[in-house]
mmCIF file of C-alpha atoms and ligand atoms in Angstrom:
data_model
loop_
_atom_site.group_PDB
_atom_site.id
_atom_site.type_symbol
_atom_site.label_atom_id
_atom_site.label_comp_id
_atom_site.label_asym_id
_atom_site.label_seq_id
_atom_site.Cartn_x
_atom_site.Cartn_y
_atom_site.Cartn_z
ATOM 1 C CA MET A 1 0.000 0.000 0.000
ATOM 2 C CA ARG A 2 1.361 3.427 -0.872
ATOM 3 C CA HIS A 3 1.280 6.163 1.693
ATOM 4 C CA LEU A 4 1.833 9.712 0.580
ATOM 5 C CA PRO A 5 4.704 9.428 -1.900
ATOM 6 C CA ILE A 6 4.020 13.132 -2.247
ATOM 7 C CA LEU A 7 3.631 15.042 0.982
ATOM 8 C CA LEU A 8 1.518 18.135 1.153
ATOM 9 C CA LEU A 9 3.042 20.873 3.169
ATOM 10 C CA ALA A 10 -0.343 21.667 4.663
ATOM 11 C CA GLY A 11 0.919 23.302 7.832
ATOM 12 C CA ALA A 12 2.993 25.788 5.881
ATOM 13 C CA LEU A 13 0.087 26.511 3.567
ATOM 14 C CA PHE A 14 -2.187 27.318 6.465
ATOM 15 C CA LEU A 15 0.216 29.876 7.874
ATOM 16 C CA THR A 16 0.549 31.596 4.509
ATOM 17 C CA LEU A 17 -3.181 31.754 4.039
ATOM 18 C CA SER A 18 -3.876 33.155 7.470
ATOM 19 C CA ALA A 19 -1.329 35.879 6.941
ATOM 20 C CA CYS A 20 -2.666 37.018 3.547
ATOM 21 C CA SER A 21 -6.381 36.786 4.068
ATOM 22 C CA PRO A 22 -7.829 36.436 7.549
ATOM 23 C CA ARG A 23 -11.314 35.515 6.299
ATOM 24 C CA VAL A 24 -10.270 32.620 4.097
ATOM 25 C CA LYS A 25 -9.313 29.346 5.733
ATOM 26 C CA LEU A 26 -8.018 25.996 4.716
ATOM 27 C CA PHE A 27 -10.245 23.064 5.627
ATOM 28 C CA GLU A 28 -9.090 19.501 5.274
ATOM 29 C CA LYS A 29 -10.351 16.033 6.005
ATOM 30 C CA SER A 30 -8.702 12.654 5.579
ATOM 31 C CA ASN A 31 -9.911 9.083 5.434
ATOM 32 C CA MET A 32 -8.692 5.597 4.582
ATOM 33 C CA MET A 33 -10.612 4.551 1.445
ATOM 34 C CA MET A 34 -9.750 2.626 -1.738
ATOM 35 C CA GLY A 35 -7.128 0.913 0.426
ATOM 36 C CA THR A 36 -5.200 4.137 0.750
ATOM 37 C CA PHE A 37 -4.862 7.431 2.618
ATOM 38 C CA ILE A 38 -7.010 10.172 1.080
ATOM 39 C CA GLN A 39 -6.867 13.830 2.036
ATOM 40 C CA ILE A 40 -9.118 16.542 0.619
ATOM 41 C CA THR A 41 -8.253 20.199 1.224
ATOM 42 C CA VAL A 42 -10.486 23.147 0.310
ATOM 43 C CA VAL A 43 -10.127 26.907 0.618
ATOM 44 C CA SER A 44 -13.281 28.646 1.759
ATOM 45 C CA ALA A 45 -14.534 31.620 3.727
ATOM 46 C CA SER A 46 -17.423 29.525 5.031
ATOM 47 C CA GLU A 47 -17.062 26.517 7.299
ATOM 48 C CA LYS A 48 -20.499 25.286 6.216
ATOM 49 C CA THR A 49 -19.618 25.413 2.501
ATOM 50 C CA ALA A 50 -16.313 23.686 3.216
ATOM 51 C CA ASP A 51 -17.906 20.921 5.317
ATOM 52 C CA GLU A 52 -20.564 20.236 2.688
ATOM 53 C CA ALA A 53 -17.956 20.122 -0.052
ATOM 54 C CA LEU A 54 -15.686 17.771 1.910
ATOM 55 C CA GLU A 55 -18.611 15.475 2.656
ATOM 56 C CA ALA A 56 -19.653 15.436 -1.018
ATOM 57 C CA GLY A 57 -16.042 14.810 -2.030
ATOM 58 C CA PHE A 58 -15.722 11.716 0.144
ATOM 59 C CA ALA A 59 -19.171 10.502 -0.989
ATOM 60 C CA GLU A 60 -17.819 10.629 -4.551
ATOM 61 C CA VAL A 61 -14.784 8.537 -3.547
ATOM 62 C CA LYS A 62 -17.141 5.980 -1.982
ATOM 63 C CA ARG A 63 -19.355 5.937 -5.112
ATOM 64 C CA LEU A 64 -16.378 5.252 -7.362
ATOM 65 C CA GLU A 65 -14.871 2.671 -4.991
ATOM 66 C CA ASP A 66 -18.195 0.809 -5.191
ATOM 67 C CA ILE A 67 -17.731 0.637 -8.981
ATOM 68 C CA PHE A 68 -13.989 0.012 -9.355
ATOM 69 C CA SER A 69 -12.965 -2.208 -6.448
ATOM 70 C CA ILE A 70 -11.652 -5.655 -7.378
ATOM 71 C CA TYR A 71 -11.453 -6.635 -3.720
ATOM 72 C CA ARG A 72 -15.220 -6.748 -3.244
ATOM 73 C CA GLU A 73 -17.767 -9.005 -4.956
ATOM 74 C CA ASN A 74 -20.542 -6.652 -5.981
ATOM 75 C CA THR A 75 -18.686 -4.060 -8.086
ATOM 76 C CA GLU A 76 -18.621 -3.548 -11.860
ATOM 77 C CA PHE A 77 -14.940 -4.411 -12.025
ATOM 78 C CA SER A 78 -15.455 -7.705 -10.160
ATOM 79 C CA GLU A 79 -18.293 -8.569 -12.528
ATOM 80 C CA ILE A 80 -16.098 -7.811 -15.559
ATOM 81 C CA SER A 81 -13.525 -10.391 -14.383
ATOM 82 C CA ARG A 82 -16.176 -12.908 -13.305
ATOM 83 C CA MET A 83 -17.631 -12.845 -16.833
ATOM 84 C CA ALA A 84 -14.216 -13.179 -18.518
ATOM 85 C CA GLY A 85 -14.446 -15.702 -21.376
ATOM 86 C CA ILE A 86 -18.216 -15.914 -20.851
ATOM 87 C CA LYS A 87 -19.965 -12.741 -22.029
ATOM 88 C CA PRO A 88 -19.711 -8.941 -22.342
ATOM 89 C CA VAL A 89 -20.746 -6.940 -19.278
ATOM 90 C CA SER A 90 -22.796 -3.731 -19.363
ATOM 91 C CA ILE A 91 -20.886 -1.016 -17.561
ATOM 92 C CA GLY A 92 -21.520 2.553 -16.476
ATOM 93 C CA PRO A 93 -19.875 5.597 -18.077
ATOM 94 C CA GLU A 94 -17.166 5.739 -15.379
ATOM 95 C CA SER A 95 -15.891 2.190 -15.952
ATOM 96 C CA TYR A 96 -16.080 2.679 -19.702
ATOM 97 C CA GLU A 97 -14.075 5.894 -19.563
ATOM 98 C CA LEU A 98 -11.518 4.399 -17.151
ATOM 99 C CA ILE A 99 -10.897 1.345 -19.352
ATOM 100 C CA MET A 100 -10.804 3.424 -22.542
ATOM 101 C CA ARG A 101 -8.261 5.849 -21.063
ATOM 102 C CA GLY A 102 -6.275 2.900 -19.717
ATOM 103 C CA LEU A 103 -6.097 1.317 -23.178
ATOM 104 C CA GLU A 104 -5.098 4.667 -24.740
ATOM 105 C CA ILE A 105 -2.255 5.139 -22.263
ATOM 106 C CA GLY A 106 -1.316 1.515 -22.864
ATOM 107 C CA HIS A 107 -0.714 2.409 -26.537
ATOM 108 C CA LEU A 108 1.278 5.521 -25.601
ATOM 109 C CA THR A 109 3.535 3.586 -23.223
ATOM 110 C CA GLU A 110 4.139 0.634 -25.585
ATOM 111 C CA GLU A 111 1.835 -1.386 -23.305
ATOM 112 C CA GLY A 112 3.998 -0.666 -20.261
ATOM 113 C CA PHE A 113 0.713 0.406 -18.728
ATOM 114 C CA ASN A 114 -1.535 -2.636 -19.016
ATOM 115 C CA MET A 115 -4.605 -3.089 -16.850
ATOM 116 C CA ALA A 116 -4.837 -6.749 -17.889
ATOM 117 C CA VAL A 117 -1.893 -7.382 -15.534
ATOM 118 C CA GLY A 118 -4.466 -8.336 -12.828
ATOM 119 C CA PRO A 119 -3.765 -12.112 -12.699
ATOM 120 C CA ALA A 120 -0.049 -11.406 -12.122
ATOM 121 C CA VAL A 121 -0.776 -8.815 -9.409
ATOM 122 C CA ARG A 122 -2.895 -11.486 -7.677
ATOM 123 C CA LEU A 123 -0.138 -14.075 -7.965
ATOM 124 C CA TRP A 124 2.551 -11.794 -6.506
ATOM 125 C CA LYS A 125 0.402 -10.308 -3.685
ATOM 126 C CA VAL A 126 3.433 -8.231 -2.655
ATOM 127 C CA THR A 127 1.665 -6.605 0.291
ATOM 128 C CA GLU A 128 0.515 -9.901 1.806
ATOM 129 C CA SER A 129 3.250 -12.404 1.116
ATOM 130 C CA SER A 130 6.908 -12.530 0.202
ATOM 131 C CA ARG A 131 6.682 -15.500 -2.106
ATOM 132 C CA ILE A 132 8.235 -15.268 -5.545
ATOM 133 C CA PRO A 133 5.981 -16.973 -8.116
ATOM 134 C CA SER A 134 7.681 -19.696 -10.175
ATOM 135 C CA GLU A 135 8.447 -19.257 -13.884
ATOM 136 C CA ALA A 136 5.854 -21.939 -14.634
ATOM 137 C CA GLU A 137 3.128 -20.108 -12.709
ATOM 138 C CA LEU A 138 3.906 -16.852 -14.506
ATOM 139 C CA ALA A 139 4.064 -18.579 -17.923
ATOM 140 C CA ARG A 140 0.614 -20.049 -17.346
ATOM 141 C CA ILE A 141 -1.028 -16.651 -16.861
ATOM 142 C CA MET A 142 1.020 -14.810 -19.493
ATOM 143 C CA PRO A 143 -1.606 -15.218 -22.279
ATOM 144 C CA LEU A 144 -4.172 -13.535 -20.006
ATOM 145 C CA VAL A 145 -2.122 -10.328 -19.680
ATOM 146 C CA ASP A 146 -3.050 -9.113 -23.153
ATOM 147 C CA PRO A 147 -4.799 -5.778 -23.723
ATOM 148 C CA THR A 148 -5.893 -6.856 -27.235
ATOM 149 C CA LYS A 149 -8.220 -9.308 -25.470
ATOM 150 C CA VAL A 150 -10.063 -6.423 -23.747
ATOM 151 C CA ILE A 151 -12.975 -5.612 -26.049
ATOM 152 C CA LEU A 152 -14.939 -2.396 -25.553
ATOM 153 C CA ASP A 153 -18.204 -1.886 -27.455
ATOM 154 C CA PRO A 154 -19.084 1.824 -27.453
ATOM 155 C CA SER A 155 -22.559 1.346 -28.957
ATOM 156 C CA LYS A 156 -23.706 -1.053 -26.226
ATOM 157 C CA ARG A 157 -21.275 0.299 -23.576
ATOM 158 C CA THR A 158 -19.988 -3.150 -22.706
ATOM 159 C CA VAL A 159 -16.608 -4.673 -21.996
ATOM 160 C CA PHE A 160 -15.631 -8.256 -22.715
ATOM 161 C CA LEU A 161 -12.495 -10.027 -21.521
ATOM 162 C CA LYS A 162 -11.954 -12.716 -24.118
ATOM 163 C CA GLU A 163 -10.326 -15.374 -21.900
ATOM 164 C CA LYS A 164 -11.420 -16.988 -18.684
ATOM 165 C CA GLY A 165 -9.119 -15.986 -15.831
ATOM 166 C CA MET A 166 -8.456 -12.465 -17.128
ATOM 167 C CA VAL A 167 -8.594 -9.719 -14.471
ATOM 168 C CA LEU A 168 -8.674 -5.988 -15.161
ATOM 169 C CA ASP A 169 -6.762 -4.209 -12.393
ATOM 170 C CA PRO A 170 -7.631 -0.496 -12.122
ATOM 171 C CA GLY A 171 -4.951 0.061 -9.419
ATOM 172 C CA GLY A 172 -2.626 2.072 -11.650
ATOM 173 C CA ILE A 173 -5.221 4.585 -12.890
ATOM 174 C CA ALA A 174 -8.325 4.675 -10.639
ATOM 175 C CA LYS A 175 -6.924 7.003 -7.982
ATOM 176 C CA GLY A 176 -6.015 9.692 -10.502
ATOM 177 C CA TYR A 177 -9.412 9.279 -12.178
ATOM 178 C CA THR A 178 -11.144 9.585 -8.810
ATOM 179 C CA ALA A 179 -9.162 12.734 -7.994
ATOM 180 C CA ASP A 180 -10.497 14.322 -11.211
ATOM 181 C CA LYS A 181 -14.087 13.389 -10.344
ATOM 182 C CA VAL A 182 -13.780 14.637 -6.756
ATOM 183 C CA GLU A 183 -12.384 17.950 -7.992
ATOM 184 C CA ALA A 184 -15.464 18.341 -10.232
ATOM 185 C CA VAL A 185 -17.745 17.680 -7.244
ATOM 186 C CA LEU A 186 -15.908 20.223 -5.067
ATOM 187 C CA LYS A 187 -16.225 22.847 -7.811
ATOM 188 C CA ARG A 188 -19.953 22.140 -8.128
ATOM 189 C CA LYS A 189 -20.174 22.786 -4.383
ATOM 190 C CA GLY A 190 -18.704 26.253 -4.913
ATOM 191 C CA ILE A 191 -15.055 25.550 -4.052
ATOM 192 C CA LYS A 192 -12.639 27.437 -6.289
ATOM 193 C CA SER A 193 -9.396 26.228 -4.862
ATOM 194 C CA GLY A 194 -8.207 23.000 -3.277
ATOM 195 C CA ILE A 195 -6.302 19.741 -3.395
ATOM 196 C CA VAL A 196 -7.497 16.169 -3.763
ATOM 197 C CA ALA A 197 -4.709 13.861 -2.580
ATOM 198 C CA MET A 198 -5.231 10.144 -3.126
ATOM 199 C CA ALA A 199 -1.969 8.998 -1.554
ATOM 200 C CA GLY A 200 0.539 9.677 -4.366
ATOM 201 C CA ASP A 201 -2.031 10.934 -6.895
ATOM 202 C CA LEU A 202 -2.925 14.608 -6.491
ATOM 203 C CA LYS A 203 -5.185 17.024 -8.344
ATOM 204 C CA LEU A 204 -4.635 20.678 -7.489
ATOM 205 C CA PHE A 205 -6.929 23.489 -8.561
ATOM 206 C CA GLY A 206 -7.102 27.239 -8.094
ATOM 207 C CA LYS A 207 -4.440 29.131 -6.269
ATOM 208 C CA LYS A 208 -3.659 30.063 -2.731
ATOM 209 C CA PRO A 209 -5.022 33.473 -1.748
ATOM 210 C CA GLY A 210 -2.378 35.949 -2.796
ATOM 211 C CA GLY A 211 -2.030 34.162 -6.146
ATOM 212 C CA LYS A 212 0.629 31.620 -5.271
ATOM 213 C CA GLU A 213 0.567 28.067 -6.549
ATOM 214 C CA TRP A 214 0.311 24.989 -4.363
ATOM 215 C CA ARG A 215 3.599 23.461 -3.320
ATOM 216 C CA VAL A 216 4.004 19.691 -3.357
ATOM 217 C CA ALA A 217 6.990 17.663 -2.299
ATOM 218 C CA ILE A 218 8.270 14.547 -4.047
ATOM 219 C CA LYS A 219 9.456 11.916 -1.596
ATOM 220 C CA HIS A 220 13.009 10.670 -1.768
ATOM 221 C CA PRO A 221 12.666 7.044 -2.924
ATOM 222 C CA ARG A 222 15.548 5.767 -0.782
ATOM 223 C CA LYS A 223 15.510 8.116 2.240
ATOM 224 C CA PRO A 224 12.236 7.628 4.123
ATOM 225 C CA GLY A 225 10.790 10.887 5.416
ATOM 226 C CA GLU A 226 13.051 13.009 3.193
ATOM 227 C CA THR A 227 12.068 15.217 0.283
ATOM 228 C CA LEU A 228 13.738 14.833 -3.106
ATOM 229 C CA ALA A 229 12.400 18.066 -4.609
ATOM 230 C CA THR A 230 9.373 20.358 -4.626
ATOM 231 C CA LEU A 231 7.111 21.564 -7.430
ATOM 232 C CA ASP A 232 4.703 24.509 -7.518
ATOM 233 C CA LEU A 233 1.522 23.555 -9.352
ATOM 234 C CA THR A 234 -2.015 24.643 -10.060
ATOM 235 C CA ASP A 235 -4.846 23.356 -12.255
ATOM 236 C CA GLU A 236 -2.706 20.304 -12.816
ATOM 237 C CA ALA A 237 -2.340 16.801 -11.486
ATOM 238 C CA VAL A 238 0.767 15.080 -10.205
ATOM 239 C CA SER A 239 1.279 11.355 -9.591
ATOM 240 C CA THR A 240 4.180 9.364 -8.280
ATOM 241 C CA SER A 241 4.776 5.665 -8.848
ATOM 242 C CA GLY A 242 7.514 4.184 -6.698
ATOM 243 C CA ASP A 243 9.104 0.867 -5.807
ATOM 244 C CA TYR A 244 9.398 1.839 -2.134
ATOM 245 C CA GLU A 245 5.874 1.650 -0.730
ATOM 246 C CA ARG A 246 4.524 -1.806 -1.580
ATOM 247 C CA PHE A 247 7.403 -4.236 -1.681
ATOM 248 C CA PHE A 248 9.242 -7.018 0.059
ATOM 249 C CA MET A 249 12.972 -7.776 0.153
ATOM 250 C CA LYS A 250 14.413 -11.239 -0.424
ATOM 251 C CA ASP A 251 18.135 -12.026 -0.650
ATOM 252 C CA GLY A 252 18.838 -8.319 -1.040
ATOM 253 C CA VAL A 253 16.445 -7.960 -4.001
ATOM 254 C CA ARG A 254 13.441 -5.651 -3.906
ATOM 255 C CA TYR A 255 10.163 -7.146 -5.194
ATOM 256 C CA HIS A 256 7.478 -4.494 -5.650
ATOM 257 C CA HIS A 257 4.028 -3.917 -7.076
ATOM 258 C CA ILE A 258 4.651 -2.473 -10.558
ATOM 259 C CA LEU A 259 5.066 -5.330 -13.014
ATOM 260 C CA VAL A 260 6.504 -5.464 -16.527
ATOM 261 C CA PRO A 261 3.686 -6.999 -18.603
ATOM 262 C CA GLU A 262 6.157 -8.826 -20.879
ATOM 263 C CA THR A 263 7.940 -10.671 -18.064
ATOM 264 C CA LEU A 264 5.493 -10.324 -15.137
ATOM 265 C CA GLN A 265 8.500 -9.415 -12.971
ATOM 266 C CA PRO A 266 8.776 -6.148 -10.995
ATOM 267 C CA ALA A 267 10.024 -3.256 -13.169
ATOM 268 C CA ARG A 268 13.705 -2.648 -12.429
ATOM 269 C CA GLU A 269 14.714 0.488 -14.326
ATOM 270 C CA CYS A 270 13.363 3.173 -11.959
ATOM 271 C CA GLN A 271 13.053 3.912 -8.250
ATOM 272 C CA SER A 272 10.315 6.486 -8.756
ATOM 273 C CA VAL A 273 8.481 8.306 -11.534
ATOM 274 C CA THR A 274 6.546 11.528 -10.966
ATOM 275 C CA VAL A 275 4.324 12.782 -13.786
ATOM 276 C CA VAL A 276 2.661 16.201 -14.040
ATOM 277 C CA ALA A 277 -0.337 16.292 -16.400
ATOM 278 C CA PRO A 278 -3.453 18.398 -16.990
ATOM 279 C CA ASP A 279 -5.636 15.686 -15.400
ATOM 280 C CA GLY A 280 -5.238 13.028 -12.732
ATOM 281 C CA THR A 281 -6.199 10.072 -14.920
ATOM 282 C CA THR A 282 -3.345 10.799 -17.319
ATOM 283 C CA ALA A 283 -0.828 11.539 -14.546
ATOM 284 C CA ASP A 284 -1.663 8.304 -12.699
ATOM 285 C CA ALA A 285 -1.585 5.922 -15.667
ATOM 286 C CA LEU A 286 1.428 7.596 -17.269
ATOM 287 C CA SER A 287 3.512 7.451 -14.073
ATOM 288 C CA THR A 288 2.872 3.706 -13.852
ATOM 289 C CA GLY A 289 3.497 3.213 -17.599
ATOM 290 C CA ILE A 290 6.694 5.279 -17.655
ATOM 291 C CA PHE A 291 7.967 3.388 -14.601
ATOM 292 C CA VAL A 292 7.723 0.220 -16.708
ATOM 293 C CA MET A 293 9.194 1.811 -19.876
ATOM 294 C CA GLY A 294 12.286 2.951 -17.983
ATOM 295 C CA PRO A 295 14.021 6.329 -17.810
ATOM 296 C CA ARG A 296 15.254 6.725 -21.389
ATOM 297 C CA LYS A 297 12.083 5.846 -23.277
ATOM 298 C CA GLY A 298 9.918 7.297 -20.513
ATOM 299 C CA LEU A 299 11.592 10.697 -20.591
ATOM 300 C CA ALA A 300 11.409 10.766 -24.399
ATOM 301 C CA LEU A 301 7.665 10.072 -24.179
ATOM 302 C CA ALA A 302 7.138 12.873 -21.635
ATOM 303 C CA GLU A 303 9.029 15.274 -23.916
ATOM 304 C CA ARG A 304 6.806 14.296 -26.870
ATOM 305 C CA LEU A 305 3.452 14.695 -25.135
ATOM 306 C CA PRO A 306 2.028 18.221 -24.772
ATOM 307 C CA GLY A 307 1.355 19.357 -21.201
ATOM 308 C CA ILE A 308 3.297 16.470 -19.639
ATOM 309 C CA GLY A 309 6.278 16.752 -17.314
ATOM 310 C CA ALA A 310 8.254 13.999 -15.626
ATOM 311 C CA VAL A 311 10.766 13.606 -12.800
ATOM 312 C CA ILE A 312 12.378 10.181 -12.974
ATOM 313 C CA VAL A 313 14.730 8.643 -10.435
ATOM 314 C CA ASP A 314 16.510 5.821 -12.227
ATOM 315 C CA LYS A 315 17.727 2.579 -10.664
ATOM 316 C CA ASP A 316 21.060 4.151 -9.674
ATOM 317 C CA GLY A 317 19.439 7.181 -8.053
ATOM 318 C CA ASN A 318 20.107 9.638 -10.920
ATOM 319 C CA VAL A 319 17.348 12.250 -11.251
ATOM 320 C CA LEU A 320 16.089 13.062 -14.753
ATOM 321 C CA VAL A 321 13.792 16.051 -15.243
ATOM 322 C CA SER A 322 11.833 16.743 -18.439
ATOM 323 C CA SER A 323 12.494 20.136 -20.050
ATOM 324 C CA SER A 324 9.025 21.478 -19.139
ATOM 325 C CA LEU A 325 9.732 21.067 -15.414
ATOM 326 C CA ARG A 326 13.378 22.124 -15.276
ATOM 327 C CA LYS A 327 12.536 25.729 -14.411
ATOM 328 C CA ARG A 328 9.765 24.735 -12.008
ATOM 329 C CA ILE A 329 11.456 22.127 -9.839
ATOM 330 C CA HIS A 330 13.320 23.046 -6.659
ATOM 331 C CA PHE A 331 15.869 20.772 -5.061
ATOM 332 C CA GLU A 332 16.387 21.163 -1.328
HETATM 333 P P1 LIG B 401 0.681 3.053 -9.301
HETATM 334 O O1 LIG B 401 1.008 3.070 -7.863
HETATM 335 O O2 LIG B 401 -0.308 4.074 -9.764
HETATM 336 O O3 LIG B 401 1.907 3.054 -10.168
HETATM 337 O O4 LIG B 401 -0.073 1.693 -9.589
HETATM 338 C C1 LIG B 401 0.459 0.457 -9.246
HETATM 339 C C2 LIG B 401 -0.651 -0.549 -9.240
HETATM 340 O O5 LIG B 401 -1.115 -0.743 -10.581
HETATM 341 C C3 LIG B 401 -0.232 -1.916 -8.740
HETATM 342 O O6 LIG B 401 -0.428 -2.038 -7.354
HETATM 343 C C4 LIG B 401 -1.129 -2.849 -9.548
HETATM 344 O O7 LIG B 401 -2.402 -2.920 -8.941
HETATM 345 C C5 LIG B 401 -1.266 -2.127 -10.876
HETATM 346 N N1 LIG B 401 -0.207 -2.450 -11.849
HETATM 347 C C6 LIG B 401 0.973 -3.116 -11.648
HETATM 348 N N2 LIG B 401 1.687 -3.173 -12.786
HETATM 349 C C7 LIG B 401 0.956 -2.526 -13.736
HETATM 350 C C8 LIG B 401 1.154 -2.257 -15.124
HETATM 351 N N3 LIG B 401 2.257 -2.637 -15.772
HETATM 352 N N4 LIG B 401 0.167 -1.571 -15.768
HETATM 353 C C9 LIG B 401 -0.948 -1.186 -15.135
HETATM 354 N N5 LIG B 401 -1.187 -1.389 -13.827
HETATM 355 C C10 LIG B 401 -0.248 -2.049 -13.132
HETATM 356 MG MG1 LIG B 402 -0.486 5.082 -11.534
#
């Protein structure tokens, strides 16, 4: 389970706000949901408006968790896997959009991002066990980890997994998607400025009173509790994928939760990948996909895509920053 790969400097923000505008306050609430730590922060002059917005924000997280979870029986995503190899499943607009975006980012990342990796994630269970699956076990499920066997039908709004045993895992994209949806809810509730932080997937909107951007810190992947760098952002999303939150060590080797679809082994080229994008869905899926692609190809992809920035820590601890972020990143 990942916990806050990106730390919000909320205390510092509060002091700044109080100094510039005595009427406006920062309100925040946190909760464990979607198996992770979620913190929503809003700027408001009214406690009532803020409370209502925070409540509506968490209700939206719950609504989406009830659709996307693969750890509970009665969700759309569980039904999709249950019907694998049997029949197409009617899905709501959220699942459809999530899968479609996931497949698109799969193409962009040369299938480094691949939601069909579900059977391998289940086999590894890195947060529960420290057992390394055998080559034979991985070979058996390899044909199931194939995005060309995920069939979306836009006219009927269905999805069909062509082979029995396939599992669509939304873990690499659903938090960023949820952050986007929660932001929309907060705005509908009259909030003009805030942060939705789903562990390492953040959506930031509006500015601090006084016109400054939000400051987020990227965790150091090998020094727990330390910051690698900070970024000032607004009306953007930022996601970090790292090998340091959900992992186990065996014989000095780190086994973690981001898998290379071609080998079904943990991706070895990066320690962490932070992606800045206009929306949370893109930032989340791209950070996972670039982690798999590795620093060279991943950085080249970030340079090619408009509105995308990346900070990559490679396997040796070298930090690579895409040109769009070079002037915006601050090292301690
Ligand atoms: P993130 O922390 O956003 O990088 O997502 C990691 C999670 O995505 C894992 O815990 C798995 O549930 C899932 N996952 C693992 N490998 C991949 C992959 N290659 N493509 C898509 N999702 C993945
Ligand atoms: Mg991700």
